[in-house]
Amino acid sequence: MLQAHSILWHYLWVAPNVILLALAFLMWKRGLVKTFPIFFSFAILSAIGQLAVYVADIAPSVSAENFWRVDWISMLVEGVLKFALIAEIFAFAFGPYSSVAKLGKFLIRGVGIALVLAAGVAAGYAPKDSPYGLINGAHLLEQTIYLIETGLLAFILFFSSYFHLRLSRPLFGIALGLSISACVHLAAWAVIANAGLKNSTRYHLDFFSMAVYHLCVLIWCYYLLVPAKVRIEPTVPPSEPPFNSPSAPPTTKDLDELNEEMERLLHR
Amino acid sequence: MTLATILVIAAVLALVVVLRVTFSRGLQVSTDRSLAAQLQPIDVAAFRNLVDPAEDAYLLRRLPSAEFRAVQRQRLLATAVYVKAANRNAAILIIMGQDALASSNVHTAEAARQLVENATLLRQNATIALLKIYVALAWPHASLGSTPVVQRYERLNVSAMLLGRLQNPAAPVRIAATS
């Protein structure tokens, strides 16, 4: 069952990409393309890229060298789209709040530089797991992309959580799916590229990564296609204020006093 | 193998952050209604007095060096309590403000946007001020620079009251206690 070219293997490689294409179609039908253009592009190009790699893998006419070339191209396109998608998530999450956006941009640049350096060091110290440069390079490129992607996404989620900024439901779903996929793939590729595994263990890791990616595609479908439950808030009777504030409602005098005090402080 | 271990640990830590944010988001949605009750009004006058540079200068002039450091540490600890309370109130107001952003009333939505903007800036200032306080605890002569927090807090109080009035005139939202 957990063998390359088993039914489960074919399913886990093909199904998430077909679902992703269906998701892109439904996004287009529902007019979500204008809201999330980069995610839409990612869904289409990433799915097509993965399906191309799948065809290159099973087609006997494609040589091993050409398979890895197709894999490289797919990875590069997907990598560029992922970073564009992270920029889209950042813009949606912090764009409306100028003060946080300014600090966030400053911090994410620093985090980005640190991650690029760390990824460079990790790639530099990684042992060669194959005698072929094309295969080694592909593994290291995957590891590099996932390391930077994981760090940036974890930073965005942590930063928005610290400021209690609520990401919209579809945006949160996109960020969640991408983050889980990045974390699991980073761990898997780090082991594949650096630990010198036996083929059987490696297949198990491949299956695990593929299953997690399938789950992430389902997370995207859920958050983008299923509307949020509408909460019905009970109305609070005016005579019973629901919190422990001073009993008297604020008056215009309060506001004037505060404004006067603020003016005094500002002009001190 | 060491490199693989380090990267796997990094990936697991990142996954923990992601899952924690996911669960806290779920909790946030379920506890929104009790948020206003968690607001803790702050005595702004006392807070302002604690961070007044003139007070620091006066104490420095009047007290012997060792006594000044001891007094200053007590004042810094008290200031930290105020800044933490302001930081917590800012977080609550950010959530309340975001709830009101979707309001169909233009004035309410604008007041909510203003409240979230002020509250995020206050949270940012309060975090930096807290770091400065901890530095100053080790070196009590260091300049504290918490005055922006007080000013931002007062602006936030105005924004919170304005949004509270627009949403429910009978139920005030107040984060500053008046003496």
Short mmCIF file of C-alpha atoms in Angstrom, two decimals:
data_model
loop_
_atom_site.label_atom_id
_atom_site.label_comp_id
_atom_site.label_asym_id
_atom_site.label_seq_id
_atom_site.Cartn_x
_atom_site.Cartn_y
_atom_site.Cartn_z
CA MET A 1 0.00 0.00 0.00
CA LEU A 2 2.69 2.50 1.02
CA GLN A 3 4.73 1.84 -2.11
CA ALA A 4 5.54 4.15 -5.01
CA HIS A 5 3.02 3.71 -7.87
CA SER A 6 0.41 2.08 -5.60
CA ILE A 7 -3.22 3.19 -5.94
CA LEU A 8 -2.93 5.36 -2.83
CA TRP A 9 0.23 6.96 -4.22
CA HIS A 10 -1.54 7.81 -7.52
CA TYR A 11 -4.56 9.13 -5.62
CA LEU A 12 -2.51 11.33 -3.23
CA TRP A 13 -0.54 12.83 -6.08
CA VAL A 14 -3.45 13.48 -8.47
CA ALA A 15 -6.51 14.14 -6.27
CA PRO A 16 -5.32 17.26 -4.38
CA ASN A 17 -4.35 18.91 -7.66
CA VAL A 18 -7.66 18.08 -9.32
CA ILE A 19 -9.49 19.42 -6.24
CA LEU A 20 -7.31 22.55 -6.39
CA LEU A 21 -8.28 23.12 -10.03
CA ALA A 22 -11.95 22.63 -9.08
CA LEU A 23 -11.47 25.13 -6.25
CA ALA A 24 -10.00 27.65 -8.72
CA PHE A 25 -13.02 27.12 -11.00
CA LEU A 26 -15.46 27.66 -8.12
CA MET A 27 -13.52 30.77 -7.02
CA TRP A 28 -13.92 32.14 -10.54
CA LYS A 29 -17.66 31.30 -10.54
CA ARG A 30 -18.15 33.03 -7.17
CA GLY A 31 -16.16 36.14 -8.08
CA LEU A 32 -13.39 35.46 -5.56
CA VAL A 33 -10.68 35.89 -8.19
CA LYS A 34 -10.64 39.68 -7.82
CA THR A 35 -10.24 39.36 -4.06
CA PHE A 36 -7.48 36.73 -4.06
CA PRO A 37 -5.82 36.91 -7.50
CA ILE A 38 -2.50 35.46 -6.36
CA PHE A 39 -4.10 32.50 -4.60
CA PHE A 40 -6.18 31.88 -7.73
CA SER A 41 -3.01 31.87 -9.87
CA PHE A 42 -1.27 29.67 -7.30
CA ALA A 43 -4.14 27.16 -7.33
CA ILE A 44 -4.08 26.83 -11.13
CA LEU A 45 -0.33 26.94 -11.81
CA SER A 46 0.67 24.82 -8.82
CA ALA A 47 -1.89 22.13 -9.72
CA ILE A 48 -0.84 22.13 -13.39
CA GLY A 49 2.82 22.01 -12.39
CA GLN A 50 2.28 19.07 -10.04
CA LEU A 51 0.21 17.20 -12.61
CA ALA A 52 2.97 17.79 -15.20
CA VAL A 53 5.52 16.30 -12.78
CA TYR A 54 3.16 13.35 -12.21
CA VAL A 55 2.82 12.73 -15.96
CA ALA A 56 6.60 13.02 -16.36
CA ASP A 57 6.99 10.43 -13.60
CA ILE A 58 4.62 7.81 -15.04
CA ALA A 59 5.24 8.36 -18.78
CA PRO A 60 7.87 5.85 -19.96
CA SER A 61 8.93 8.19 -22.78
CA VAL A 62 10.19 10.83 -20.31
CA SER A 63 13.80 10.25 -19.25
CA ALA A 64 14.87 10.56 -15.61
CA GLU A 65 16.85 13.69 -16.46
CA ASN A 66 13.83 15.33 -18.10
CA PHE A 67 11.66 14.36 -15.14
CA TRP A 68 13.95 16.30 -12.81
CA ARG A 69 13.98 19.26 -15.24
CA VAL A 70 10.17 19.36 -15.18
CA ASP A 71 10.33 19.11 -11.38
CA TRP A 72 12.76 22.04 -11.22
CA ILE A 73 10.56 24.27 -13.39
CA SER A 74 7.44 23.36 -11.40
CA MET A 75 9.26 24.06 -8.12
CA LEU A 76 10.58 27.45 -9.27
CA VAL A 77 7.15 28.61 -10.51
CA GLU A 78 5.49 27.35 -7.32
CA GLY A 79 8.17 29.02 -5.17
CA VAL A 80 7.69 32.42 -6.81
CA LEU A 81 3.90 32.11 -6.46
CA LYS A 82 4.17 31.11 -2.81
CA PHE A 83 6.18 34.21 -1.93
CA ALA A 84 3.75 36.39 -3.90
CA LEU A 85 0.94 34.71 -1.95
CA ILE A 86 2.67 35.46 1.36
CA ALA A 87 2.90 39.12 0.28
CA GLU A 88 -0.83 39.02 -0.52
CA ILE A 89 -1.64 37.57 2.93
CA PHE A 90 0.52 40.24 4.61
CA ALA A 91 -1.13 43.07 2.64
CA PHE A 92 -4.64 41.86 3.50
CA ALA A 93 -3.81 41.25 7.16
CA PHE A 94 -2.06 44.52 8.01
CA GLY A 95 -2.76 46.89 5.10
CA PRO A 96 -5.86 48.46 6.67
CA TYR A 97 -3.93 49.44 9.84
CA SER A 98 -1.15 51.86 8.92
CA SER A 99 0.72 51.77 12.24
CA VAL A 100 0.94 47.96 12.43
CA ALA A 101 1.67 47.72 8.69
CA LYS A 102 4.69 50.00 9.11
CA LEU A 103 6.12 47.99 12.01
CA GLY A 104 5.19 44.71 10.31
CA LYS A 105 7.01 45.64 7.09
CA PHE A 106 10.11 46.56 9.05
CA LEU A 107 10.05 43.31 11.04
CA ILE A 108 9.19 40.99 8.14
CA ARG A 109 12.12 42.38 6.14
CA GLY A 110 14.42 41.53 9.05
CA VAL A 111 12.87 38.07 9.46
CA GLY A 112 13.13 37.52 5.68
CA ILE A 113 16.84 38.41 5.60
CA ALA A 114 17.53 36.15 8.61
CA LEU A 115 15.63 33.27 6.96
CA VAL A 116 17.48 33.64 3.64
CA LEU A 117 20.80 33.54 5.52
CA ALA A 118 19.68 30.53 7.58
CA ALA A 119 18.46 28.74 4.43
CA GLY A 120 21.80 29.48 2.73
CA VAL A 121 23.74 28.08 5.68
CA ALA A 122 21.46 24.99 5.83
CA ALA A 123 21.94 24.39 2.09
CA GLY A 124 25.71 24.90 2.43
CA TYR A 125 26.03 22.33 5.21
CA ALA A 126 23.63 19.79 3.69
CA PRO A 127 25.29 16.50 2.68
CA LYS A 128 24.87 15.26 -0.91
CA ASP A 129 22.13 12.63 -0.87
CA SER A 130 22.53 11.72 -4.55
CA PRO A 131 25.45 11.59 -6.99
CA TYR A 132 23.42 13.69 -9.45
CA GLY A 133 23.55 17.47 -9.06
CA LEU A 134 20.09 17.89 -10.56
CA ILE A 135 18.51 15.72 -7.83
CA ASN A 136 20.58 17.21 -5.00
CA GLY A 137 19.77 20.70 -6.15
CA ALA A 138 16.04 19.91 -6.30
CA HIS A 139 16.04 18.64 -2.72
CA LEU A 140 17.98 21.66 -1.47
CA LEU A 141 15.76 24.07 -3.39
CA GLU A 142 12.66 22.47 -1.79
CA GLN A 143 14.26 22.75 1.65
CA THR A 144 15.23 26.39 1.06
CA ILE A 145 11.77 27.40 -0.18
CA TYR A 146 9.99 25.62 2.67
CA LEU A 147 12.33 27.06 5.32
CA ILE A 148 11.78 30.66 4.21
CA GLU A 149 8.05 30.10 3.61
CA THR A 150 7.54 28.50 7.04
CA GLY A 151 9.36 31.32 8.84
CA LEU A 152 7.49 34.10 7.04
CA LEU A 153 4.06 32.50 7.56
CA ALA A 154 4.72 31.74 11.23
CA PHE A 155 5.80 35.36 11.69
CA ILE A 156 2.66 36.75 10.00
CA LEU A 157 0.36 34.53 12.08
CA PHE A 158 2.21 35.30 15.33
CA PHE A 159 2.28 39.05 14.61
CA SER A 160 -1.44 39.21 13.76
CA SER A 161 -2.21 37.12 16.83
CA TYR A 162 -0.15 39.39 19.10
CA PHE A 163 -2.12 42.42 17.90
CA HIS A 164 -5.38 40.41 17.99
CA LEU A 165 -6.00 41.33 14.37
CA ARG A 166 -8.59 38.98 12.97
CA LEU A 167 -7.81 37.74 9.49
CA SER A 168 -10.90 37.31 7.31
CA ARG A 169 -12.14 33.71 7.12
CA PRO A 170 -10.86 32.97 3.56
CA LEU A 171 -7.54 34.67 4.25
CA PHE A 172 -7.09 32.75 7.49
CA GLY A 173 -7.88 29.51 5.66
CA ILE A 174 -5.31 30.27 2.94
CA ALA A 175 -2.65 31.13 5.54
CA LEU A 176 -3.49 28.08 7.67
CA GLY A 177 -3.32 25.60 4.79
CA LEU A 178 -0.14 27.10 3.41
CA SER A 179 1.50 27.15 6.88
CA ILE A 180 0.66 23.54 7.76
CA SER A 181 1.85 22.39 4.34
CA ALA A 182 5.08 24.41 4.66
CA CYS A 183 5.87 23.14 8.19
CA VAL A 184 5.31 19.48 7.36
CA HIS A 185 7.15 19.68 4.03
CA LEU A 186 10.06 21.51 5.66
CA ALA A 187 10.45 18.72 8.21
CA ALA A 188 10.07 16.03 5.53
CA TRP A 189 12.52 17.63 3.08
CA ALA A 190 15.03 18.37 5.83
CA VAL A 191 15.06 14.66 6.69
CA ILE A 192 15.12 13.56 3.04
CA ALA A 193 17.90 15.99 2.09
CA ASN A 194 20.07 15.54 5.19
CA ALA A 195 19.46 12.23 6.92
CA GLY A 196 20.38 9.73 4.19
CA LEU A 197 17.23 7.61 4.53
CA LYS A 198 16.54 4.17 3.13
CA ASN A 199 14.06 4.11 0.23
CA SER A 200 11.30 2.43 2.28
CA THR A 201 11.45 5.10 5.03
CA ARG A 202 11.60 7.77 2.39
CA TYR A 203 8.38 6.48 0.77
CA HIS A 204 6.62 6.73 4.13
CA LEU A 205 7.70 10.36 4.43
CA ASP A 206 6.53 11.02 0.86
CA PHE A 207 3.14 9.53 1.65
CA PHE A 208 2.86 11.58 4.83
CA SER A 209 3.73 14.82 2.99
CA MET A 210 1.27 14.03 0.21
CA ALA A 211 -1.50 13.23 2.70
CA VAL A 212 -0.87 16.50 4.56
CA TYR A 213 -0.98 18.46 1.29
CA HIS A 214 -4.32 16.79 0.50
CA LEU A 215 -5.58 17.90 3.93
CA CYS A 216 -4.36 21.46 3.25
CA VAL A 217 -6.24 21.57 -0.07
CA LEU A 218 -9.38 20.50 1.80
CA ILE A 219 -8.74 23.26 4.38
CA TRP A 220 -8.59 25.81 1.52
CA CYS A 221 -11.83 24.45 0.08
CA TYR A 222 -13.55 24.64 3.47
CA TYR A 223 -12.49 28.19 4.30
CA LEU A 224 -13.03 29.59 0.80
CA LEU A 225 -16.26 27.85 -0.15
CA VAL A 226 -18.16 27.22 3.10
CA PRO A 227 -19.58 30.44 4.56
CA ALA A 228 -19.05 31.24 8.24
CA LYS A 229 -21.85 30.50 10.69
CA VAL A 230 -23.76 33.68 11.50
CA ARG A 231 -23.83 34.36 15.22
CA ILE A 232 -27.01 35.90 16.60
CA GLU A 233 -26.02 38.29 19.39
CA PRO A 234 -28.55 38.64 22.23
CA THR A 235 -29.57 42.25 22.69
CA VAL A 236 -28.52 43.74 26.03
CA PRO A 237 -31.25 45.62 27.91
CA PRO A 238 -30.20 49.28 28.29
CA SER A 239 -30.78 49.16 32.06
CA GLU A 240 -28.18 46.44 32.54
CA PRO A 241 -24.74 47.43 31.29
CA PRO A 242 -22.81 44.18 30.73
CA PHE A 243 -19.50 45.33 32.10
CA ASN A 244 -17.90 46.72 35.22
CA SER A 245 -17.48 50.25 34.05
CA PRO A 246 -18.19 53.28 36.23
CA SER A 247 -21.96 53.57 36.51
CA ALA A 248 -22.30 57.06 35.02
CA PRO A 249 -22.17 57.16 31.21
CA PRO A 250 -19.40 59.33 29.78
CA THR A 251 -20.42 62.89 29.16
CA THR A 252 -19.23 65.52 26.72
CA LYS A 253 -17.40 67.02 29.70
CA ASP A 254 -15.30 63.83 29.98
CA LEU A 255 -14.35 64.05 26.35
CA ASP A 256 -13.53 67.77 26.62
CA GLU A 257 -11.38 67.20 29.70
CA LEU A 258 -9.48 64.41 28.01
CA ASN A 259 -9.03 66.45 24.87
CA GLU A 260 -7.75 69.43 26.88
CA GLU A 261 -5.34 67.16 28.74
CA MET A 262 -4.16 65.63 25.50
CA GLU A 263 -3.58 69.08 23.98
CA ARG A 264 -1.61 70.07 27.07
CA LEU A 265 0.56 66.97 26.79
CA LEU A 266 1.12 67.40 23.09
CA HIS A 267 2.19 71.03 23.42
CA ARG A 268 4.34 70.55 26.50
CA MET B 1 21.71 14.45 10.81
CA THR B 2 22.26 17.41 13.17
CA LEU B 3 21.04 19.80 10.47
CA ALA B 4 17.97 17.64 9.84
CA THR B 5 17.21 17.63 13.59
CA ILE B 6 17.51 21.43 13.80
CA LEU B 7 15.23 21.93 10.79
CA VAL B 8 12.66 19.43 12.09
CA ILE B 9 12.62 21.21 15.47
CA ALA B 10 12.16 24.56 13.67
CA ALA B 11 9.30 23.11 11.63
CA VAL B 12 7.61 21.68 14.74
CA LEU B 13 7.93 25.01 16.59
CA ALA B 14 6.43 26.86 13.61
CA LEU B 15 3.58 24.33 13.50
CA VAL B 16 2.94 24.90 17.22
CA VAL B 17 2.68 28.68 16.56
CA VAL B 18 0.26 28.06 13.67
CA LEU B 19 -1.94 25.68 15.66
CA ARG B 20 -1.92 27.95 18.71
CA VAL B 21 -3.08 30.88 16.60
CA THR B 22 -5.79 28.68 15.10
CA PHE B 23 -7.11 27.58 18.50
CA SER B 24 -6.88 31.07 20.03
CA ARG B 25 -8.89 32.35 17.06
CA GLY B 26 -11.62 29.83 17.86
CA LEU B 27 -11.59 30.80 21.54
CA GLN B 28 -11.66 34.50 20.67
CA VAL B 29 -14.87 34.00 18.67
CA SER B 30 -16.53 32.11 21.54
CA THR B 31 -15.67 34.66 24.27
CA ASP B 32 -16.32 37.90 22.39
CA ARG B 33 -19.48 38.68 24.33
CA SER B 34 -17.71 38.87 27.70
CA LEU B 35 -14.95 41.13 26.37
CA ALA B 36 -16.23 44.46 27.66
CA ALA B 37 -16.36 43.01 31.18
CA GLN B 38 -12.63 42.38 30.99
CA LEU B 39 -11.76 46.07 30.47
CA GLN B 40 -9.88 47.45 33.42
CA PRO B 41 -10.24 51.24 33.87
CA ILE B 42 -6.90 52.95 34.57
CA ASP B 43 -6.23 56.02 36.70
CA VAL B 44 -4.57 58.09 33.99
CA ALA B 45 -3.58 60.91 36.37
CA ALA B 46 -1.64 58.50 38.60
CA PHE B 47 -0.14 56.83 35.52
CA ARG B 48 0.96 60.20 34.13
CA ASN B 49 2.51 61.11 37.47
CA LEU B 50 4.55 57.90 37.49
CA VAL B 51 6.06 58.54 34.06
CA ASP B 52 6.53 62.30 34.47
CA PRO B 53 10.24 63.09 33.76
CA ALA B 54 9.95 66.12 36.09
CA GLU B 55 9.08 63.77 38.96
CA ASP B 56 12.16 61.68 38.15
CA ALA B 57 14.35 64.77 38.10
CA TYR B 58 12.86 65.98 41.40
CA LEU B 59 13.49 62.64 43.13
CA LEU B 60 17.01 62.47 41.71
CA ARG B 61 17.77 65.91 43.14
CA ARG B 62 16.21 65.25 46.53
CA LEU B 63 17.22 61.67 47.35
CA PRO B 64 20.60 60.06 47.94
CA SER B 65 21.69 57.86 45.01
CA ALA B 66 20.98 54.48 46.67
CA GLU B 67 17.59 55.59 47.96
CA PHE B 68 16.72 57.06 44.56
CA ARG B 69 17.44 53.72 42.87
CA ALA B 70 15.24 51.85 45.39
CA VAL B 71 12.36 54.34 45.00
CA GLN B 72 12.76 54.41 41.25
CA ARG B 73 12.55 50.60 41.05
CA GLN B 74 9.28 50.67 43.00
CA ARG B 75 7.93 53.35 40.66
CA LEU B 76 9.04 51.34 37.64
CA LEU B 77 7.29 48.22 38.91
CA ALA B 78 4.13 50.24 39.47
CA THR B 79 4.46 51.72 35.97
CA ALA B 80 4.83 48.22 34.52
CA VAL B 81 1.51 47.24 36.11
CA TYR B 82 -0.18 50.24 34.46
CA VAL B 83 1.45 49.58 31.08
CA LYS B 84 0.43 45.90 31.19
CA ALA B 85 -3.16 46.91 32.00
CA ALA B 86 -3.13 49.44 29.14
CA ASN B 87 -1.72 46.78 26.82
CA ARG B 88 -4.45 44.31 27.82
CA ASN B 89 -7.20 46.92 27.41
CA ALA B 90 -5.80 47.80 23.97
CA ALA B 91 -6.01 44.12 22.94
CA ILE B 92 -9.64 43.92 24.09
CA LEU B 93 -10.53 47.13 22.27
CA ILE B 94 -8.91 45.86 19.07
CA ILE B 95 -11.25 42.84 19.15
CA MET B 96 -14.28 44.98 19.99
CA GLY B 97 -13.36 47.49 17.28
CA GLN B 98 -13.00 44.78 14.66
CA ASP B 99 -16.44 43.44 15.55
CA ALA B 100 -17.88 46.90 14.88
CA LEU B 101 -16.01 47.39 11.57
CA ALA B 102 -18.71 45.52 9.67
CA SER B 103 -21.42 47.90 10.96
CA SER B 104 -23.81 49.26 8.35
CA ASN B 105 -23.68 52.64 10.13
CA VAL B 106 -20.92 54.70 8.48
CA HIS B 107 -20.14 56.65 11.67
CA THR B 108 -19.88 53.47 13.76
CA ALA B 109 -17.62 51.79 11.20
CA GLU B 110 -15.37 54.88 11.02
CA ALA B 111 -15.23 55.12 14.84
CA ALA B 112 -14.36 51.40 14.96
CA ARG B 113 -11.59 51.84 12.39
CA GLN B 114 -10.19 54.76 14.40
CA LEU B 115 -10.40 52.72 17.61
CA VAL B 116 -8.54 49.75 16.11
CA GLU B 117 -5.87 52.06 14.66
CA ASN B 118 -5.33 53.80 18.04
CA ALA B 119 -5.42 50.53 19.98
CA THR B 120 -2.85 48.82 17.75
CA LEU B 121 -0.55 51.82 18.07
CA LEU B 122 -0.99 51.78 21.85
CA ARG B 123 -0.23 48.05 22.00
CA GLN B 124 2.91 48.68 19.96
CA ASN B 125 4.00 51.57 22.22
CA ALA B 126 3.13 49.64 25.38
CA THR B 127 5.25 46.66 24.29
CA ILE B 128 8.26 48.92 23.64
CA ALA B 129 7.63 50.77 26.92
CA LEU B 130 7.56 47.48 28.83
CA LEU B 131 10.92 46.52 27.36
CA LYS B 132 12.29 49.92 28.38
CA ILE B 133 10.91 49.49 31.89
CA TYR B 134 12.70 46.15 32.27
CA VAL B 135 15.93 47.78 31.05
CA ALA B 136 15.39 50.68 33.44
CA LEU B 137 14.84 48.24 36.33
CA ALA B 138 18.42 47.13 35.85
CA TRP B 139 19.61 50.70 35.31
CA PRO B 140 17.18 53.06 37.12
CA HIS B 141 18.86 56.22 35.76
CA ALA B 142 17.85 55.31 32.19
CA SER B 143 15.20 57.48 30.57
CA LEU B 144 11.87 55.64 30.58
CA GLY B 145 10.03 57.18 27.66
CA SER B 146 6.57 55.88 28.67
CA THR B 147 4.89 59.26 28.10
CA PRO B 148 3.73 58.25 24.56
CA VAL B 149 1.83 55.36 26.15
CA VAL B 150 -0.11 57.75 28.41
CA GLN B 151 -0.90 60.07 25.51
CA ARG B 152 -1.93 57.18 23.26
CA TYR B 153 -4.04 55.71 26.08
CA GLU B 154 -5.98 58.94 26.46
CA ARG B 155 -6.67 59.06 22.72
CA LEU B 156 -7.79 55.45 22.88
CA ASN B 157 -10.15 56.28 25.73
CA VAL B 158 -11.81 58.93 23.57
CA SER B 159 -12.09 56.50 20.63
CA ALA B 160 -13.53 53.75 22.84
CA MET B 161 -16.11 56.07 24.37
CA LEU B 162 -17.12 57.36 20.94
CA LEU B 163 -17.63 53.86 19.56
CA GLY B 164 -19.44 52.78 22.75
CA ARG B 165 -21.83 55.69 22.46
CA LEU B 166 -22.55 55.02 18.80
CA GLN B 167 -23.22 51.34 19.46
CA ASN B 168 -25.12 51.55 22.72
CA PRO B 169 -25.55 54.99 24.35
CA ALA B 170 -26.81 53.43 27.60
CA ALA B 171 -23.79 51.17 28.13
CA PRO B 172 -20.60 53.18 28.44
CA VAL B 173 -17.19 51.87 27.44
CA ARG B 174 -14.57 53.49 29.63
CA ILE B 175 -10.94 52.52 30.03
CA ALA B 176 -9.78 55.51 32.08
CA ALA B 177 -10.98 55.98 35.66
CA THR B 178 -11.62 59.61 36.52
CA SER B 179 -10.82 60.75 40.06
#
